[in-house]
Amino acid sequence: GAVVSQHPSWVICKSGTSVKIECRSLDFQATTMFWYRQFPKQSLMLMATSNEGSKATYEQGVEKDKFLINHASLTLSTLTVTSAHPEDSSFYICSAREGLRDSTFGSGTRLTVV
Amino acid sequence: GENVEQHPSTLSVQEGDSAVIKCTYSDSASNYFPWYKQELGKGPQLIIDIRSNVGEKKDQRIAVTLNKTAKHFSLHITETQPEDSAVYFCAASYSSGDKLTFGTGTRLAVRP
């Protein structure tokens, strides 16, 4: 079945620094990737949708200059949290799909900003 | 946009009993309704889904029902086991593979 690998699984960074999260499709071509954010004991909220080779589409309220998404290949998308602050601490989860097929979730990245 | 409400927020059942989680959605254009199980520190795992042309779907101890007229769908887990303990999320989208709008989650505890 479709497998999505997300790395790292957890990361701690200092306030003001940037951190990159990778999302890879291992056995299919991810033409579309979604990035979600989940605060503790809350639901998953969509941050942005990216199609390979195109600029990401951000949901209302998500700062595109703070959450940089790159989807330059059919197997890799990255989310960079720039100038991270403690309020950015969250669980970030990607999902990927090939064409119009069902999407598959990654295992998530726990970001803690200190 | 779509809005999905989910109830209850917490549910505790005795092992062997059934558990039911209910969701309602607002956008009549939604056609795909998946359910996810999320364990602590992990990504959501798809456990069952249903499309709008079907009223009910079953997979062993898990079943989902959909009432498109009333815009609500439910997850039914029978013969619950302690390993069923997790947070369950319903979601809705226009089609499978499309962006999902999630419910608020239900924390299920199965007491041995």
Coordinates of N, CA and C in Angstrom, one line a residue:
Chain A
G1 N 0.8 -1.2 0.0 CA 0.0 0.0 0.0 C 0.8 1.3 0.0
A2 N 0.2 2.4 -0.1 CA 0.9 3.7 -0.2 C 1.5 4.0 1.2
V3 N 2.8 4.4 1.2 CA 3.5 4.7 2.4 C 4.0 6.1 2.3
V4 N 3.8 6.9 3.4 CA 4.3 8.2 3.5 C 5.2 8.3 4.7
S5 N 6.4 8.8 4.5 CA 7.4 8.9 5.6 C 7.6 10.3 5.9
Q6 N 7.6 10.6 7.2 CA 7.7 12.0 7.6 C 8.9 12.1 8.6
H7 N 9.8 13.1 8.4 CA 11.0 13.2 9.2 C 11.3 14.6 9.5
P8 N 11.7 15.0 10.7 CA 11.9 14.0 11.8 C 10.6 13.7 12.5
S9 N 10.6 12.8 13.4 CA 9.4 12.5 14.2 C 9.2 13.5 15.3
W10 N 10.3 14.0 15.8 CA 10.2 15.1 16.8 C 11.4 16.0 16.7
V11 N 11.3 17.3 17.0 CA 12.4 18.2 16.9 C 12.1 19.3 18.0
I12 N 13.2 19.7 18.6 CA 13.2 20.8 19.5 C 14.1 21.9 19.0
C13 N 13.6 23.1 18.9 CA 14.5 24.2 18.4 C 14.3 25.4 19.2
K14 N 15.3 26.3 19.1 CA 15.3 27.5 19.9 C 14.4 28.6 19.2
S15 N 13.8 29.4 20.0 CA 13.0 30.5 19.4 C 13.8 31.4 18.5
G16 N 13.2 31.7 17.3 CA 13.9 32.5 16.4 C 14.6 31.8 15.3
T17 N 14.8 30.5 15.5 CA 15.4 29.7 14.4 C 14.4 29.0 13.5
S18 N 14.9 28.4 12.4 CA 14.0 27.8 11.5 C 14.1 26.3 11.5
V19 N 13.1 25.6 11.2 CA 13.2 24.1 11.2 C 12.4 23.6 10.0
K20 N 13.0 22.5 9.4 CA 12.5 21.9 8.2 C 11.9 20.6 8.5
I21 N 10.7 20.3 8.0 CA 10.1 19.0 8.1 C 9.9 18.4 6.7
E22 N 10.3 17.1 6.6 CA 10.2 16.5 5.3 C 9.1 15.4 5.2
C23 N 8.5 15.4 4.1 CA 7.4 14.4 3.9 C 7.7 13.7 2.5
R24 N 7.9 12.4 2.6 CA 8.2 11.6 1.4 C 7.2 10.5 1.1
S25 N 6.9 10.4 -0.2 CA 6.1 9.3 -0.6 C 7.1 8.2 -1.0
L26 N 6.9 7.0 -0.5 CA 8.0 6.0 -0.7 C 7.7 5.1 -1.9
D27 N 6.4 4.9 -2.2 CA 6.1 3.9 -3.3 C 5.1 4.4 -4.3
F28 N 4.9 5.7 -4.3 CA 4.0 6.3 -5.3 C 4.5 7.8 -5.6
Q29 N 3.9 8.3 -6.6 CA 4.2 9.7 -6.9 C 3.2 10.6 -6.3
A30 N 3.6 11.5 -5.4 CA 2.7 12.4 -4.7 C 2.5 13.6 -5.5
T31 N 1.5 13.6 -6.3 CA 1.2 14.8 -7.1 C 0.6 15.9 -6.2
T32 N 0.0 15.6 -5.1 CA -0.6 16.5 -4.2 C -0.2 16.2 -2.8
M33 N 0.2 17.2 -2.0 CA 0.5 17.0 -0.6 C -0.3 18.0 0.2
F34 N -0.8 17.5 1.4 CA -1.5 18.4 2.3 C -0.6 18.5 3.6
W35 N -0.6 19.7 4.2 CA 0.0 19.9 5.5 C -1.0 20.3 6.5
Y36 N -1.0 19.5 7.6 CA -2.0 19.8 8.7 C -1.2 20.1 10.0
R37 N -1.9 20.8 10.9 CA -1.3 21.2 12.2 C -2.3 20.7 13.2
Q38 N -1.8 20.2 14.3 CA -2.7 19.7 15.4 C -2.1 20.1 16.7
F39 N -2.8 21.0 17.4 CA -2.4 21.5 18.7 C -2.8 20.4 19.7
P40 N -2.2 20.4 20.9 CA -2.5 19.3 21.9 C -4.0 19.2 22.2
K41 N -4.5 18.0 22.1 CA -5.9 17.6 22.4 C -6.9 18.4 21.5
Q42 N -6.4 18.8 20.3 CA -7.3 19.4 19.3 C -7.3 18.6 18.0
S43 N -8.1 19.1 17.1 CA -8.3 18.4 15.9 C -7.2 18.8 14.9
L44 N -7.2 18.1 13.8 CA -6.2 18.5 12.7 C -6.8 19.6 11.9
M45 N -6.0 20.6 11.6 CA -6.4 21.8 10.8 C -5.5 21.9 9.6
L46 N -6.1 22.0 8.4 CA -5.4 22.1 7.2 C -4.7 23.4 7.1
M47 N -3.3 23.3 6.8 CA -2.6 24.6 6.7 C -2.5 25.0 5.2
A48 N -2.1 24.0 4.4 CA -1.9 24.3 3.0 C -2.0 23.0 2.1
T49 N -2.2 23.3 0.8 CA -2.2 22.2 -0.2 C -1.2 22.5 -1.2
S50 N -0.4 21.6 -1.6 CA 0.7 21.8 -2.6 C 0.6 20.8 -3.7
N51 N 0.7 21.2 -4.9 CA 0.8 20.4 -6.1 C 2.2 20.5 -6.6
E52 N 2.7 19.3 -7.0 CA 4.1 19.3 -7.5 C 4.4 20.3 -8.6
G53 N 5.4 21.1 -8.3 CA 5.8 22.1 -9.3 C 5.1 23.4 -9.2
S54 N 4.1 23.5 -8.3 CA 3.3 24.7 -8.2 C 3.5 25.3 -6.8
K55 N 3.1 26.6 -6.7 CA 3.1 27.2 -5.4 C 2.0 26.6 -4.5
A56 N 2.2 26.5 -3.2 CA 1.2 26.0 -2.3 C 0.0 27.0 -2.1
T57 N -1.1 26.4 -1.9 CA -2.3 27.2 -1.6 C -2.5 27.1 -0.1
Y58 N -2.5 28.3 0.6 CA -2.6 28.3 2.0 C -4.0 28.6 2.5
E59 N -4.4 28.0 3.6 CA -5.7 28.2 4.2 C -5.7 29.6 4.8
Q60 N -6.9 30.1 5.0 CA -7.0 31.4 5.6 C -6.4 31.4 7.0
G61 N -5.7 32.5 7.3 CA -5.1 32.6 8.6 C -3.7 31.9 8.7
V62 N -3.2 31.3 7.7 CA -1.9 30.6 7.8 C -0.9 31.5 7.0
E63 N 0.1 31.9 7.7 CA 1.1 32.9 7.1 C 2.0 32.1 6.1
K64 N 1.9 32.5 4.8 CA 2.8 31.8 3.8 C 4.2 32.1 4.0
D65 N 4.5 33.3 4.5 CA 6.0 33.6 4.6 C 6.6 33.0 5.9
K66 N 5.7 32.5 6.8 CA 6.3 31.9 8.0 C 6.4 30.3 7.8
F67 N 5.4 29.8 7.1 CA 5.4 28.4 6.8 C 5.6 28.1 5.3
L68 N 6.9 27.9 5.0 CA 7.3 27.8 3.6 C 7.2 26.3 3.2
I69 N 6.5 26.1 2.1 CA 6.2 24.8 1.6 C 6.9 24.7 0.2
N70 N 7.7 23.6 0.1 CA 8.3 23.3 -1.2 C 7.9 21.9 -1.7
H71 N 7.5 21.8 -2.9 CA 7.0 20.5 -3.4 C 7.6 20.4 -4.8
A72 N 9.0 20.3 -4.8 CA 9.7 20.4 -6.1 C 9.8 19.1 -6.8
S73 N 9.5 18.0 -6.1 CA 9.6 16.7 -6.8 C 8.3 15.9 -6.4
L74 N 8.2 14.8 -7.1 CA 7.0 13.9 -7.0 C 7.0 13.0 -5.8
T75 N 8.1 13.1 -5.0 CA 8.2 12.2 -3.9 C 8.6 13.0 -2.6
L76 N 8.8 14.3 -2.7 CA 9.2 15.0 -1.5 C 8.5 16.4 -1.4
S77 N 8.0 16.7 -0.3 CA 7.5 18.0 0.1 C 8.1 18.4 1.4
T78 N 8.5 19.7 1.5 CA 9.1 20.1 2.8 C 8.3 21.3 3.4
L79 N 8.2 21.3 4.7 CA 7.5 22.5 5.4 C 8.6 23.1 6.3
T80 N 8.9 24.4 6.0 CA 9.9 25.0 6.9 C 9.2 26.1 7.7
V81 N 9.3 25.9 9.0 CA 8.8 26.9 10.0 C 9.9 27.9 10.2
T82 N 9.7 29.1 9.7 CA 10.7 30.1 9.9 C 10.5 31.0 11.1
S83 N 11.6 31.4 11.7 CA 11.6 32.2 12.9 C 10.5 31.7 13.9
A84 N 10.8 30.4 14.3 CA 9.8 29.7 15.1 C 9.7 30.4 16.5
H85 N 8.5 30.3 17.0 CA 8.2 30.9 18.3 C 7.4 29.8 19.1
P86 N 7.4 29.9 20.4 CA 6.8 28.8 21.2 C 5.3 28.5 20.8
E87 N 4.6 29.5 20.3 CA 3.2 29.3 19.9 C 3.2 28.4 18.6
D88 N 4.3 28.2 18.0 CA 4.3 27.3 16.8 C 4.5 25.9 17.2
S89 N 4.7 25.6 18.5 CA 4.9 24.3 19.0 C 3.6 23.5 18.7
S90 N 3.7 22.4 18.0 CA 2.5 21.7 17.6 C 2.9 20.4 16.9
F91 N 1.9 19.6 16.5 CA 2.2 18.3 15.8 C 1.8 18.6 14.4
Y92 N 2.8 18.5 13.5 CA 2.6 18.8 12.1 C 2.5 17.4 11.3
I93 N 1.5 17.3 10.5 CA 1.3 16.0 9.8 C 1.0 16.3 8.3
C94 N 1.7 15.5 7.5 CA 1.5 15.7 6.0 C 0.6 14.5 5.6
S95 N 0.0 14.7 4.4 CA -0.7 13.6 3.7 C -0.4 13.8 2.3
A96 N -0.4 12.7 1.5 CA 0.0 12.7 0.1 C -0.9 11.8 -0.7
R97 N -1.1 12.2 -2.0 CA -1.9 11.4 -2.8 C -1.3 11.4 -4.2
E98 N -1.6 10.4 -5.0 CA -1.2 10.3 -6.4 C -2.5 10.5 -7.3
G99 N -2.5 11.5 -8.1 CA -3.7 11.8 -8.9 C -4.9 12.0 -8.0
L100 N -6.0 11.3 -8.3 CA -7.2 11.4 -7.6 C -7.4 10.2 -6.6
R101 N -6.4 9.5 -6.3 CA -6.5 8.4 -5.4 C -6.6 8.9 -4.0
D102 N -6.9 7.9 -3.1 CA -7.0 8.3 -1.7 C -5.7 8.8 -1.1
S103 N -5.7 9.7 -0.2 CA -4.5 10.3 0.4 C -4.1 9.4 1.6
T104 N -2.8 9.4 1.9 CA -2.2 8.7 3.0 C -1.5 9.6 3.9
F105 N -1.6 9.5 5.2 CA -1.0 10.3 6.2 C 0.4 9.9 6.5
G106 N 1.3 10.8 6.8 CA 2.6 10.5 7.4 C 2.4 10.3 8.9
S107 N 3.5 10.0 9.6 CA 3.4 9.7 11.0 C 3.5 11.0 11.9
G108 N 3.7 12.1 11.3 CA 3.7 13.4 12.1 C 5.0 13.8 12.7
T109 N 5.2 15.1 12.9 CA 6.4 15.6 13.5 C 6.0 16.5 14.7
R110 N 6.5 16.2 15.9 CA 6.2 17.0 17.1 C 7.3 18.1 17.2
L111 N 6.9 19.3 17.0 CA 7.8 20.5 17.1 C 7.6 21.1 18.4
T112 N 8.7 21.3 19.1 CA 8.7 22.1 20.4 C 9.7 23.2 20.2
V113 N 9.2 24.4 20.4 CA 10.0 25.6 20.3 C 10.3 26.1 21.7
V114 N 11.5 26.3 22.1 CA 11.9 26.7 23.5 C 12.5 28.1 23.5
Chain B
G1 N -17.4 27.4 3.9 CA -16.6 26.1 3.9 C -17.3 25.0 4.7
E2 N -16.8 23.9 4.7 CA -17.3 22.7 5.5 C -17.1 22.9 7.0
N3 N -18.0 22.4 7.8 CA -17.9 22.4 9.2 C -18.4 21.0 9.7
V4 N -17.5 20.4 10.5 CA -17.9 19.0 10.9 C -17.9 19.1 12.5
E5 N -19.0 18.6 13.0 CA -19.1 18.5 14.5 C -19.1 17.1 14.9
Q6 N -18.5 16.8 16.0 CA -18.4 15.4 16.5 C -18.7 15.3 17.9
H7 N -19.5 14.2 18.2 CA -19.9 13.9 19.6 C -19.9 12.4 19.9
P8 N -19.6 12.0 21.1 CA -19.2 12.8 22.3 C -17.7 13.2 22.2
S9 N -17.2 14.0 23.0 CA -15.7 14.3 23.0 C -15.0 13.2 23.8
T10 N -15.6 12.6 24.7 CA -15.0 11.5 25.4 C -16.0 10.4 25.6
L11 N -15.6 9.1 25.6 CA -16.5 8.0 25.7 C -15.7 6.9 26.4
S12 N -16.3 6.4 27.4 CA -15.8 5.3 28.2 C -16.7 4.1 28.2
V13 N -16.2 2.9 27.7 CA -17.1 1.7 27.7 C -16.4 0.6 28.3
Q14 N -17.2 -0.4 28.7 CA -16.6 -1.7 29.2 C -16.2 -2.5 28.0
E15 N -15.1 -3.2 28.2 CA -14.7 -4.2 27.2 C -15.8 -5.1 26.8
G16 N -16.0 -5.2 25.5 CA -17.1 -6.1 25.0 C -18.3 -5.3 24.6
D17 N -18.5 -4.1 25.2 CA -19.6 -3.3 24.8 C -19.4 -2.6 23.5
S18 N -20.4 -2.0 23.0 CA -20.3 -1.2 21.7 C -20.1 0.2 22.0
A19 N -19.5 0.9 21.0 CA -19.2 2.3 21.1 C -19.7 3.0 19.8
V20 N -20.4 4.1 20.0 CA -20.9 4.8 18.8 C -20.5 6.3 18.9
I21 N -20.0 6.8 17.8 CA -19.5 8.2 17.7 C -20.3 8.8 16.5
K22 N -20.8 10.0 16.7 CA -21.6 10.6 15.7 C -21.0 11.9 15.2
C23 N -21.2 12.2 13.9 CA -20.7 13.4 13.3 C -21.8 14.0 12.4
T24 N -21.8 15.3 12.4 CA -22.7 16.0 11.4 C -21.8 17.0 10.6
Y25 N -22.2 17.2 9.4 CA -21.5 18.1 8.5 C -22.4 19.1 7.9
S26 N -21.8 20.2 7.3 CA -22.7 21.3 6.9 C -22.8 21.4 5.4
D27 N -21.8 21.0 4.6 CA -21.7 21.2 3.2 C -22.4 20.0 2.5
S28 N -23.5 20.2 1.9 CA -24.2 19.1 1.2 C -23.4 18.6 0.0
A29 N -22.3 19.3 -0.5 CA -21.5 18.9 -1.6 C -20.5 17.8 -1.2
S30 N -20.3 17.6 0.1 CA -19.3 16.6 0.6 C -19.8 15.2 0.2
N31 N -18.9 14.4 -0.2 CA -19.3 13.1 -0.7 C -18.4 12.0 -0.1
Y32 N -17.4 12.3 0.7 CA -16.5 11.3 1.2 C -16.3 11.5 2.7
F33 N -16.5 10.4 3.4 CA -16.5 10.6 4.9 C -15.7 9.5 5.5
P34 N -14.4 9.8 5.8 CA -13.5 8.8 6.4 C -13.5 8.9 7.9
W35 N -13.1 7.8 8.6 CA -12.9 7.8 10.0 C -11.4 7.4 10.3
Y36 N -10.8 8.2 11.2 CA -9.4 7.9 11.6 C -9.3 7.6 13.0
K37 N -8.3 6.7 13.3 CA -7.9 6.4 14.7 C -6.5 7.0 14.9
Q38 N -6.3 7.7 16.0 CA -5.0 8.3 16.2 C -4.6 7.9 17.6
E39 N -3.4 7.3 17.7 CA -2.8 6.9 18.9 C -1.8 8.0 19.3
L40 N -1.5 8.1 20.6 CA -0.7 9.2 21.1 C 0.6 9.3 20.4
G41 N 0.9 10.5 19.9 CA 2.2 10.8 19.2 C 2.3 10.3 17.8
K42 N 1.2 9.8 17.2 CA 1.2 9.2 15.9 C 0.3 9.9 14.9
G43 N 0.5 9.7 13.7 CA -0.4 10.3 12.7 C -1.7 9.5 12.6
P44 N -2.8 10.1 12.1 CA -4.1 9.4 12.0 C -4.0 8.2 11.0
Q45 N -4.7 7.2 11.4 CA -4.8 6.0 10.6 C -6.2 5.7 10.1
L46 N -6.4 5.6 8.8 CA -7.7 5.4 8.3 C -8.2 4.0 8.7
I47 N -9.4 4.0 9.3 CA -10.0 2.7 9.7 C -11.2 2.3 8.9
I48 N -11.9 3.2 8.4 CA -13.1 2.9 7.5 C -13.5 4.2 6.8
D49 N -14.1 4.1 5.7 CA -14.6 5.3 5.0 C -15.9 4.9 4.3
I50 N -16.7 6.0 3.9 CA -17.9 5.7 3.2 C -18.1 6.9 2.2
R51 N -18.7 6.5 1.1 CA -19.0 7.5 0.1 C -20.5 7.7 0.0
S52 N -20.8 8.8 -0.6 CA -22.2 9.3 -0.5 C -23.2 8.4 -1.2
N53 N -22.8 7.5 -2.1 CA -23.7 6.7 -2.7 C -24.0 5.4 -2.0
V54 N -23.5 5.3 -0.7 CA -23.7 4.1 0.1 C -24.2 4.6 1.4
G55 N -25.1 3.8 2.0 CA -25.7 4.2 3.3 C -25.0 3.5 4.5
E56 N -24.4 2.4 4.3 CA -23.8 1.7 5.4 C -22.6 0.8 4.8
K57 N -21.6 0.7 5.7 CA -20.4 -0.1 5.3 C -19.9 -0.7 6.5
K58 N -19.5 -2.0 6.4 CA -19.0 -2.7 7.6 C -17.7 -3.4 7.3
D59 N -16.8 -3.4 8.3 CA -15.6 -4.1 8.2 C -15.3 -4.8 9.5
Q60 N -15.6 -6.0 9.6 CA -15.5 -6.8 10.9 C -16.2 -6.1 12.0
R61 N -15.5 -5.6 13.0 CA -16.2 -5.0 14.2 C -16.5 -3.5 14.0
I62 N -16.2 -3.0 12.9 CA -16.4 -1.6 12.6 C -17.4 -1.4 11.5
A63 N -18.3 -0.4 11.7 CA -19.3 -0.1 10.7 C -19.5 1.4 10.7
V64 N -19.9 1.9 9.6 CA -20.2 3.3 9.4 C -21.5 3.5 8.7
T65 N -22.4 4.4 9.2 CA -23.6 4.7 8.5 C -23.6 6.1 8.1
L66 N -24.3 6.4 7.0 CA -24.4 7.7 6.5 C -25.9 8.1 6.1
N67 N -26.3 9.2 6.6 CA -27.6 9.7 6.3 C -27.4 11.1 5.6
K68 N -27.4 11.0 4.3 CA -27.0 12.2 3.5 C -28.1 13.3 3.6
T69 N -29.3 12.9 3.8 CA -30.4 13.9 3.9 C -30.3 14.7 5.1
A70 N -29.9 14.0 6.2 CA -29.8 14.7 7.5 C -28.4 15.2 7.7
K71 N -27.5 14.8 6.8 CA -26.1 15.2 6.9 C -25.4 14.8 8.2
H72 N -25.6 13.5 8.5 CA -24.8 13.0 9.6 C -24.4 11.6 9.3
F73 N -23.3 11.2 10.0 CA -22.7 9.9 9.8 C -22.2 9.4 11.1
S74 N -22.1 8.1 11.3 CA -21.8 7.5 12.6 C -20.8 6.4 12.5
L75 N -20.0 6.2 13.5 CA -19.0 5.1 13.6 C -19.5 4.2 14.7
H76 N -19.6 2.9 14.4 CA -20.0 1.9 15.3 C -18.9 0.9 15.5
I77 N -18.5 0.7 16.8 CA -17.5 -0.3 17.1 C -18.1 -1.3 18.0
T78 N -18.2 -2.6 17.6 CA -18.8 -3.6 18.4 C -17.7 -4.4 19.1
E79 N -18.1 -5.1 20.2 CA -17.1 -6.0 20.9 C -15.8 -5.3 21.2
T80 N -15.9 -4.1 21.8 CA -14.7 -3.3 22.0 C -13.6 -4.0 22.8
Q81 N -12.4 -3.7 22.5 CA -11.2 -4.3 23.1 C -10.4 -3.1 23.7
P82 N -9.5 -3.4 24.7 CA -8.7 -2.3 25.2 C -7.8 -1.6 24.1
E83 N -7.4 -2.4 23.1 CA -6.6 -1.8 22.1 C -7.4 -0.9 21.2
D84 N -8.7 -0.8 21.3 CA -9.5 0.2 20.6 C -9.3 1.6 21.2
S85 N -8.8 1.6 22.4 CA -8.6 2.9 23.1 C -7.7 3.8 22.3
A86 N -8.2 5.0 22.0 CA -7.5 6.0 21.1 C -8.4 7.2 20.9
V87 N -7.9 8.1 20.1 CA -8.8 9.2 19.7 C -9.3 9.0 18.3
Y88 N -10.5 9.1 18.1 CA -11.1 8.9 16.8 C -11.6 10.2 16.2
F89 N -11.3 10.4 14.9 CA -11.7 11.6 14.2 C -12.6 11.2 13.0
C90 N -13.7 11.9 12.8 CA -14.4 11.8 11.6 C -13.9 13.0 10.7
A91 N -14.2 12.9 9.4 CA -13.8 13.9 8.5 C -14.7 13.9 7.3
A92 N -14.7 15.0 6.5 CA -15.5 15.1 5.3 C -14.7 15.8 4.2
S93 N -15.0 15.4 3.0 CA -14.4 16.1 1.9 C -15.2 15.9 0.6
Y94 N -14.9 16.6 -0.4 CA -15.7 16.5 -1.6 C -15.5 15.2 -2.3
S95 N -14.3 14.7 -2.2 CA -14.0 13.4 -2.8 C -12.8 12.8 -2.1
S96 N -12.6 11.5 -2.2 CA -11.5 10.8 -1.6 C -10.2 11.4 -2.2
G97 N -9.2 11.7 -1.3 CA -8.0 12.3 -1.8 C -8.0 13.8 -1.7
D98 N -9.2 14.4 -1.5 CA -9.3 15.8 -1.5 C -8.9 16.3 0.0
K99 N -8.8 17.6 0.2 CA -8.5 18.1 1.5 C -9.6 17.8 2.4
L100 N -9.3 17.5 3.7 CA -10.3 17.0 4.7 C -10.6 18.0 5.7
T101 N -11.8 18.1 6.1 CA -12.2 18.9 7.3 C -12.5 17.9 8.4
F102 N -11.8 18.0 9.5 CA -11.9 17.0 10.6 C -12.9 17.5 11.6
G103 N -13.5 16.5 12.3 CA -14.3 16.7 13.5 C -13.3 17.0 14.6
T104 N -13.9 17.3 15.8 CA -13.1 17.7 16.9 C -12.5 16.5 17.7
G105 N -12.9 15.3 17.3 CA -12.3 14.1 18.0 C -13.1 13.6 19.1
T106 N -12.9 12.2 19.3 CA -13.6 11.5 20.5 C -12.5 10.7 21.1
R107 N -12.3 10.9 22.4 CA -11.3 10.1 23.1 C -12.1 8.9 23.7
L108 N -11.8 7.7 23.1 CA -12.4 6.4 23.5 C -11.5 5.7 24.5
A109 N -12.1 5.3 25.6 CA -11.4 4.5 26.6 C -12.2 3.2 26.8
V110 N -11.5 2.1 26.6 CA -12.2 0.8 26.8 C -11.6 0.2 28.1
R111 N -12.5 0.0 29.0 CA -12.1 -0.5 30.3 C -12.0 -2.0 30.3
P112 N -10.9 -2.6 30.7 CA -10.8 -4.1 30.7 C -11.7 -4.7 31.7

